[in-house]
XYZ file of C-alpha atoms in Angstrom:
513
model
C 37.350 -83.584 -1.108
C 36.129 -83.171 -4.978
C 32.431 -82.908 -5.509
C 31.577 -83.755 -9.146
C 29.302 -81.455 -10.751
C 27.090 -81.606 -13.755
C 29.040 -78.691 -15.433
C 30.651 -80.335 -18.503
C 34.416 -80.266 -18.207
C 34.753 -79.067 -14.622
C 34.535 -79.954 -10.956
C 33.581 -78.204 -7.692
C 36.156 -78.442 -5.262
C 35.857 -77.434 -1.513
C 39.514 -76.164 -1.466
C 39.993 -74.439 -4.890
C 38.299 -72.285 -7.465
C 34.679 -73.434 -8.187
C 34.571 -73.189 -11.863
C 37.356 -74.707 -14.090
C 38.242 -73.261 -17.325
C 36.361 -74.834 -20.302
C 36.972 -74.588 -24.058
C 34.707 -71.489 -25.015
C 35.208 -68.233 -26.655
C 37.241 -66.935 -23.665
C 39.713 -68.873 -21.188
C 37.800 -67.562 -18.236
C 35.846 -69.811 -15.771
C 32.272 -70.412 -17.026
C 29.343 -69.941 -14.660
C 26.466 -72.123 -15.736
C 22.643 -71.927 -15.366
C 21.293 -74.510 -12.959
C 18.095 -76.008 -14.175
C 16.312 -79.136 -12.933
C 19.665 -80.336 -11.334
C 21.691 -79.788 -14.502
C 24.410 -77.183 -14.984
C 23.725 -75.714 -18.316
C 26.555 -74.089 -20.585
C 24.414 -73.140 -23.500
C 21.529 -70.805 -23.691
C 19.355 -68.686 -26.040
C 20.293 -65.823 -23.834
C 24.031 -66.260 -24.486
C 26.616 -65.074 -22.120
C 28.159 -62.035 -20.542
C 31.597 -61.365 -19.039
C 31.937 -60.122 -15.490
C 34.468 -57.694 -14.337
C 35.653 -57.298 -10.851
C 34.368 -53.823 -9.871
C 37.605 -52.596 -8.493
C 40.463 -53.663 -10.957
C 37.981 -53.880 -13.995
C 39.557 -57.410 -14.705
C 37.462 -59.989 -16.353
C 36.899 -62.739 -14.039
C 34.339 -65.278 -15.510
C 32.066 -65.835 -18.425
C 28.336 -66.080 -17.077
C 25.659 -68.247 -19.075
C 22.468 -66.079 -18.954
C 18.909 -67.250 -19.320
C 16.806 -66.382 -22.201
C 13.105 -66.656 -22.497
C 13.215 -70.405 -23.323
C 15.322 -71.249 -20.235
C 13.402 -69.114 -18.028
C 10.352 -70.974 -19.059
C 11.798 -74.383 -18.703
C 13.026 -73.507 -15.168
C 9.525 -72.530 -14.046
C 8.105 -75.607 -15.601
C 10.655 -77.999 -13.842
C 10.063 -75.941 -10.649
C 6.349 -76.744 -10.961
C 6.872 -80.346 -11.417
C 9.244 -80.501 -8.404
C 6.848 -78.840 -6.314
C 4.213 -81.674 -6.621
C 6.716 -84.052 -4.775
C 8.428 -81.493 -2.564
C 5.277 -80.213 -0.970
C 4.664 -83.658 0.294
C 8.208 -84.139 1.922
C 7.600 -84.078 5.568
C 9.171 -81.454 7.822
C 11.632 -83.640 9.374
C 13.175 -84.676 5.925
C 13.278 -81.001 5.008
C 15.098 -80.343 8.293
C 17.628 -83.026 7.697
C 18.536 -81.573 4.212
C 18.787 -78.012 5.673
C 21.210 -79.400 8.365
C 23.277 -81.071 5.808
C 23.588 -77.659 4.258
C 25.049 -76.308 7.377
C 27.602 -78.927 7.508
C 28.575 -78.447 3.933
C 28.804 -74.834 4.412
C 31.547 -75.406 6.952
C 33.266 -77.719 4.694
C 33.240 -75.442 1.809
C 33.948 -72.140 3.674
C 37.159 -71.558 1.805
C 35.608 -72.204 -1.579
C 32.793 -69.568 -0.929
C 35.381 -67.057 0.378
C 37.526 -67.474 -2.710
C 34.735 -67.133 -5.047
C 33.427 -64.051 -3.271
C 36.791 -62.286 -3.527
C 37.112 -63.290 -7.157
C 33.796 -61.475 -7.892
C 34.109 -58.252 -5.642
C 35.709 -56.678 -2.810
C 34.663 -57.711 0.736
C 36.594 -57.327 4.011
C 37.678 -60.436 6.030
C 35.511 -59.320 8.898
C 32.447 -59.095 6.712
C 33.079 -62.545 5.063
C 33.583 -64.185 8.679
C 30.541 -62.530 10.172
C 28.399 -63.318 6.963
C 29.412 -67.035 7.112
C 28.526 -67.247 10.852
C 25.331 -65.569 10.416
C 24.367 -67.849 7.363
C 24.927 -71.012 9.327
C 22.946 -69.654 12.101
C 20.117 -68.773 9.810
C 20.058 -72.151 7.992
C 19.764 -73.871 11.464
C 16.830 -71.935 12.334
C 15.238 -72.590 8.882
C 15.806 -76.240 9.670
C 13.875 -75.918 12.867
C 11.171 -73.797 10.995
C 10.753 -76.888 8.741
C 9.270 -78.826 11.686
C 7.348 -75.724 13.111
C 4.775 -75.324 10.443
C 1.394 -75.914 12.266
C -2.221 -75.421 11.589
C -5.027 -75.093 14.223
C -8.359 -76.649 15.084
C -10.714 -73.616 16.083
C -14.131 -73.910 17.724
C -17.131 -73.450 15.670
C -20.742 -72.389 16.690
C -22.457 -75.213 14.623
C -20.670 -78.096 15.934
C -18.856 -78.496 12.623
C -15.216 -79.702 12.716
C -12.795 -77.322 11.089
C -9.102 -77.532 10.684
C -6.890 -74.633 9.434
C -3.849 -76.101 7.520
C -0.718 -73.938 6.549
C 0.211 -74.905 3.062
C 3.087 -73.734 0.653
C 2.454 -71.477 -2.256
C 4.484 -73.403 -4.833
C 7.343 -71.904 -6.936
C 8.739 -68.729 -5.266
C 10.902 -66.293 -7.234
C 13.574 -65.145 -4.776
C 15.768 -62.210 -5.547
C 18.255 -61.574 -2.844
C 20.691 -58.690 -2.292
C 24.528 -58.756 -2.708
C 25.621 -56.911 0.289
C 25.828 -59.685 2.970
C 25.764 -62.316 0.288
C 25.925 -65.823 2.019
C 23.219 -64.706 4.670
C 20.916 -63.031 2.334
C 21.154 -65.722 -0.460
C 20.421 -68.519 1.953
C 17.697 -66.774 3.811
C 15.768 -66.211 0.373
C 16.233 -70.068 -0.205
C 16.101 -71.935 3.154
C 12.823 -70.223 4.414
C 10.875 -70.935 1.278
C 12.172 -74.459 1.068
C 11.605 -75.061 4.802
C 7.939 -74.189 4.384
C 7.462 -76.480 1.444
C 7.833 -74.320 -1.693
C 10.251 -74.782 -4.620
C 12.562 -71.660 -5.360
C 13.607 -69.963 -8.606
C 16.732 -68.066 -7.475
C 17.626 -64.814 -9.484
C 21.416 -64.690 -9.052
C 22.937 -61.292 -8.314
C 24.972 -60.150 -11.384
C 27.646 -58.681 -9.125
C 28.444 -62.175 -7.634
C 27.978 -64.745 -10.316
C 30.831 -67.145 -9.159
C 29.666 -67.130 -5.700
C 25.968 -67.677 -6.695
C 26.934 -70.490 -8.890
C 27.954 -72.446 -5.746
C 24.435 -72.413 -4.229
C 22.406 -74.844 -6.084
C 25.155 -77.575 -6.078
C 25.469 -77.142 -2.560
C 21.888 -77.797 -1.741
C 21.887 -80.821 -4.191
C 24.687 -82.314 -2.513
C 22.943 -81.805 0.800
C 20.169 -84.088 -0.494
C 17.633 -81.488 -2.225
C 15.899 -83.258 -4.893
C 16.347 -81.969 -8.558
C 14.167 -79.124 -9.726
C 13.350 -77.974 -6.133
C 15.984 -75.096 -6.537
C 16.811 -73.442 -10.052
C 19.422 -70.779 -10.369
C 18.964 -68.207 -13.195
C 21.744 -65.728 -14.255
C 20.147 -62.784 -16.168
C 21.905 -60.217 -18.253
C 21.582 -56.473 -17.406
C 19.754 -55.622 -20.545
C 17.291 -58.631 -20.453
C 16.797 -58.702 -16.451
C 13.552 -56.506 -16.613
C 11.861 -58.720 -19.239
C 12.857 -61.899 -17.717
C 11.820 -60.907 -14.091
C 8.423 -59.844 -15.575
C 8.323 -63.041 -17.438
C 8.839 -64.831 -14.113
C 6.191 -62.639 -12.179
C 3.670 -62.774 -14.808
C 3.758 -66.558 -15.271
C 0.686 -68.384 -13.699
C 2.986 -71.070 -12.115
C 5.224 -68.608 -10.028
C 3.075 -68.268 -7.060
C 4.850 -65.547 -5.136
C 7.915 -63.102 -5.043
C 10.607 -62.632 -2.332
C 12.686 -59.675 -2.674
C 15.311 -58.044 -0.603
C 16.871 -54.903 -1.981
C 16.251 -51.045 -2.429
C 13.060 -49.285 -2.081
C 13.326 -48.075 -5.668
C 13.510 -51.493 -7.031
C 11.052 -52.905 -4.397
C 8.451 -50.348 -5.693
C 8.879 -51.653 -9.182
C 8.492 -55.344 -8.307
C 5.775 -54.634 -5.866
C 3.946 -52.846 -8.752
C 4.299 -55.931 -11.008
C 3.217 -58.189 -8.234
C 0.075 -55.944 -7.686
C -0.547 -56.144 -11.507
C -0.463 -60.012 -11.552
C -1.963 -60.402 -8.204
C 1.109 -62.191 -6.664
C 1.706 -62.276 -3.050
C 5.277 -60.988 -1.951
C 7.801 -60.548 0.830
C 9.725 -57.142 0.464
C 12.484 -56.583 2.716
C 13.759 -53.138 1.494
C 16.063 -50.516 2.558
C 15.985 -48.072 5.467
C 17.564 -45.125 6.734
C 18.353 -46.255 10.151
C 18.423 -44.098 12.979
C 20.285 -44.232 16.409
C 18.931 -42.021 19.317
C 21.103 -40.998 22.152
C 19.474 -39.748 25.120
C 20.888 -37.699 28.131
C 21.607 -40.743 30.454
C 23.122 -42.900 27.738
C 26.582 -44.313 28.111
C 28.154 -42.160 25.570
C 31.257 -44.372 24.891
C 29.118 -47.373 24.326
C 26.778 -45.282 22.168
C 29.569 -44.001 19.965
C 31.203 -47.583 19.712
C 28.097 -49.116 18.612
C 26.740 -46.253 16.309
C 30.225 -46.175 14.534
C 30.310 -49.973 13.993
C 26.865 -49.917 12.741
C 27.485 -47.071 10.339
C 30.641 -48.255 8.799
C 30.456 -52.170 8.961
C 30.712 -53.588 5.370
C 31.397 -49.843 4.324
C 27.787 -49.021 5.076
C 26.243 -51.487 2.781
C 23.910 -52.990 4.997
C 20.027 -52.477 4.867
C 20.138 -51.826 8.640
C 23.175 -49.648 8.603
C 22.917 -46.706 11.060
C 22.732 -43.406 8.810
C 21.478 -40.992 11.164
C 22.126 -40.131 14.905
C 19.552 -38.156 16.826
C 21.169 -36.528 19.892
C 19.600 -34.826 22.664
C 20.818 -31.230 22.881
C 21.884 -31.785 26.782
C 24.668 -33.964 25.644
C 25.143 -33.005 22.147
C 28.477 -31.292 22.461
C 29.852 -34.080 24.635
C 28.786 -36.837 22.356
C 30.273 -35.144 19.233
C 33.643 -35.050 20.835
C 33.365 -38.793 22.029
C 32.247 -39.779 18.724
C 34.893 -38.112 16.721
C 37.573 -39.286 19.131
C 36.473 -42.891 18.873
C 36.353 -42.600 15.088
C 40.075 -41.209 15.088
C 41.014 -44.002 17.482
C 39.797 -46.567 15.045
C 42.525 -45.525 12.459
C 40.690 -46.555 9.406
C 42.352 -46.368 5.987
C 41.192 -43.461 3.826
C 38.680 -45.281 1.559
C 36.258 -48.002 2.183
C 35.774 -50.250 -0.720
C 32.286 -51.125 -1.907
C 30.713 -53.687 -4.358
C 28.843 -51.875 -6.915
C 30.639 -50.174 -9.782
C 30.589 -46.494 -9.429
C 29.361 -46.607 -5.786
C 32.081 -44.424 -4.860
C 30.921 -41.829 -7.271
C 27.370 -42.016 -5.852
C 28.879 -41.417 -2.278
C 30.880 -38.580 -3.496
C 27.923 -36.874 -5.104
C 25.877 -37.254 -2.029
C 28.649 -35.815 0.009
C 29.400 -32.838 -2.177
C 25.465 -32.112 -2.174
C 25.257 -32.257 1.474
C 28.386 -29.821 1.838
C 27.019 -27.580 -0.680
C 23.755 -27.309 1.263
C 25.526 -26.365 4.471
C 26.685 -29.716 5.975
C 29.959 -29.400 8.073
C 32.255 -32.500 8.262
C 32.834 -33.596 11.853
C 35.229 -36.518 10.792
C 36.588 -37.907 7.795
C 39.153 -40.761 7.490
C 40.747 -38.615 4.610
C 41.006 -35.088 5.987
C 40.039 -33.537 2.613
C 37.619 -36.298 1.788
C 39.182 -36.535 -1.559
C 40.508 -40.041 -1.451
C 37.316 -41.634 -2.816
C 37.699 -43.809 -6.186
C 34.896 -45.181 -8.342
C 34.383 -47.915 -5.791
C 35.495 -46.427 -2.493
C 34.844 -43.682 -0.116
C 36.133 -42.682 3.314
C 34.099 -43.049 6.429
C 32.594 -39.539 7.090
C 30.626 -37.919 9.635
C 28.504 -34.806 8.813
C 26.509 -32.382 10.963
C 24.058 -29.541 10.057
C 22.537 -31.775 7.274
C 19.978 -29.726 5.266
C 16.406 -31.315 4.740
C 16.843 -30.321 1.084
C 19.970 -32.487 0.523
C 19.660 -36.076 -1.073
C 21.743 -37.611 2.017
C 18.912 -36.312 4.240
C 16.247 -38.178 2.558
C 17.850 -41.290 0.798
C 19.591 -44.190 2.022
C 23.407 -43.797 1.170
C 24.423 -47.532 1.175
C 27.852 -46.018 1.743
C 30.105 -44.962 4.767
C 28.216 -41.555 5.414
C 26.757 -40.772 8.762
C 24.933 -37.597 9.653
C 24.256 -36.115 13.369
C 21.084 -34.131 14.197
C 20.459 -32.364 17.492
C 16.951 -32.090 19.209
C 15.975 -30.396 22.471
C 13.298 -32.838 23.593
C 12.067 -36.418 23.021
C 8.940 -35.533 21.299
C 10.854 -33.816 18.381
C 13.295 -36.995 18.149
C 10.261 -39.046 17.765
C 8.699 -36.675 15.274
C 11.637 -36.564 13.143
C 12.345 -40.410 13.246
C 8.926 -41.124 12.175
C 8.846 -38.491 9.519
C 11.023 -40.686 7.402
C 9.387 -42.924 4.776
C 11.424 -46.032 5.894
C 11.405 -47.952 9.129
C 13.550 -51.084 9.245
C 15.777 -50.817 12.281
C 16.467 -48.355 15.159
C 18.758 -48.065 18.074
C 18.065 -46.044 21.423
C 21.013 -45.593 23.797
C 19.840 -44.887 27.211
C 20.071 -46.385 30.958
C 16.457 -45.592 31.571
C 14.795 -48.715 30.451
C 11.153 -47.564 31.221
C 11.924 -44.512 28.963
C 13.613 -46.646 26.295
C 10.379 -48.998 26.206
C 7.968 -46.194 25.943
C 9.963 -44.566 23.085
C 10.508 -47.894 21.278
C 6.555 -48.458 21.348
C 6.277 -45.029 19.518
C 8.725 -45.529 16.787
C 7.534 -46.718 13.347
C 10.222 -49.312 12.968
C 10.466 -53.044 12.408
C 13.057 -53.505 15.192
C 14.295 -51.317 17.992
C 17.470 -52.286 19.719
C 17.996 -50.710 23.301
C 21.786 -50.042 23.774
C 22.793 -52.023 20.704
C 23.443 -51.162 17.121
C 20.835 -51.088 14.422
C 22.475 -54.146 12.492
C 21.029 -57.259 14.200
C 19.181 -60.181 12.963
C 18.790 -63.884 14.303
C 16.706 -66.942 13.279
C 13.963 -66.712 16.096
C 13.370 -62.971 15.828
C 10.917 -61.711 13.174
C 12.814 -59.518 10.750
C 11.323 -57.149 8.204
C 10.355 -53.551 7.860
C 7.380 -50.824 8.385
C 6.307 -48.250 5.617
C 8.648 -48.060 2.736
C 10.853 -50.682 4.263
C 8.497 -53.370 3.009
C 6.241 -55.990 4.398
C 6.402 -59.659 5.236
C 8.818 -61.316 7.797
C 11.671 -63.612 7.779
C 12.531 -66.053 10.658
C 10.615 -68.438 12.667
C 7.003 -67.757 12.865
C 7.422 -64.668 10.796
C 8.689 -66.925 7.910
C 5.875 -69.478 8.263
C 3.250 -66.593 7.983
C 5.087 -65.307 4.972
C 5.947 -68.483 2.919
C 2.542 -70.268 3.535
C -0.943 -69.804 3.250
C -3.998 -70.903 5.240
C -6.753 -73.480 4.022
C -9.810 -74.010 6.032
C -11.140 -77.468 5.913
C -14.680 -77.855 7.549
C -16.546 -81.023 8.062
C -20.060 -80.054 8.400
C -22.455 -81.614 10.985
C -24.990 -83.496 8.648
C -28.278 -81.729 8.446
C -31.055 -81.296 5.838
C -31.575 -77.699 4.743
C -34.865 -75.873 4.406
C -34.553 -75.352 0.763
C -38.329 -74.818 0.024
C -38.504 -71.951 2.535
C -35.807 -69.783 0.787
C -38.098 -67.412 -1.124
C -41.130 -67.419 1.414
C -42.291 -64.352 2.681
C -40.314 -62.054 0.171
């Protein structure tokens, strides 16, 4: 099935490459801007060439937004909001349900674009597509769940509390679980009646270029979703332009703590509300009565899925000393039985170099390798690193303090639960935690004490579904996605009060002073 696009000289196709070659300075596919329902292949910002991070091969030419195009997108988003805010929840639900169906129809197109942009394993792509469909289905239900209230009043007046959308929302999703995170950044604001200005990931331009046409074909009105590609050198100025603009009403960011702090500071400067879903250094706790084989299996999957490139990836294991030696042996044996290849590919250029630097710093600080898919840990490239487990990690090392976003896992031993809690809560982040124990009362009491947005008992740290609030504590951010959490994040309250008519004693206001 061919779906005509507004891109001059090209078509979107559900079974082939998304962007056809056009007559430009290169013979590469062209990824346009998407502003007010139009694919634009000209811009004051010019264009950049994307290279595949592993092969360094040029894959596409990306049209990037300049100051003028950014202002135009904001203006069109504001105009579209005036109508979209009044579209009822059932209509918004229907559009989002159409998105789910189109996702299934265009699954191969999204897969092809993703692989053209970067390196992703098939298990990651498949899981991402299932997760994304589940999430958009949930967002469709959220659209008909936005409700207000009628509180009681002491003066017999009638008050209603409405929940209303903010307006144009700047959404900046992460790249690592691309379809889920991109659609989450779009679908929940739309479900709540906002319009969206999508900042496309520069790491996945062809993939992100598919999103706005997908929503328009699902019935979304023009201008409700805009896609802006930004060049690396101009991105800080364009993002600041967006945040500072009076018509951009809030910011929705998923990414690293470092970038989150920069964006949060800008939001504070311009008094813009925000949702920040930032990184973590997720912990798995293994207690004496745990099923050790289950714990090893779930911890390894949670640590090395998508090469460790998940904000909820398991990065640290806190083991009770009573079972530490036995668990280390089971963990090592389970890893060896997995028979992983030597290097796991990552998306960002030079990510393998960063993982190598963290590993070398850890070993220099006294850490000991318990397991590595490469015996010498020398098989890393600029974009890959072997799955590795370390013990005896020093608090002075970078890996001890910072999220690796790589296939690196460390083990730490403690002789009582109080010390485990103290260590877990000493970290500045708190997104997701696991507890492995057969004592559910003990697990519940421990979970209550952990400073984490989610705690999973006998399950891995990576988990999300549309009816459970998702977000972090501490430096892992604020605001929530999914269900009620999304409604609270992407709408604001308005109190409308009908006073009980009464004449007020205006003449008595200053008597007796």
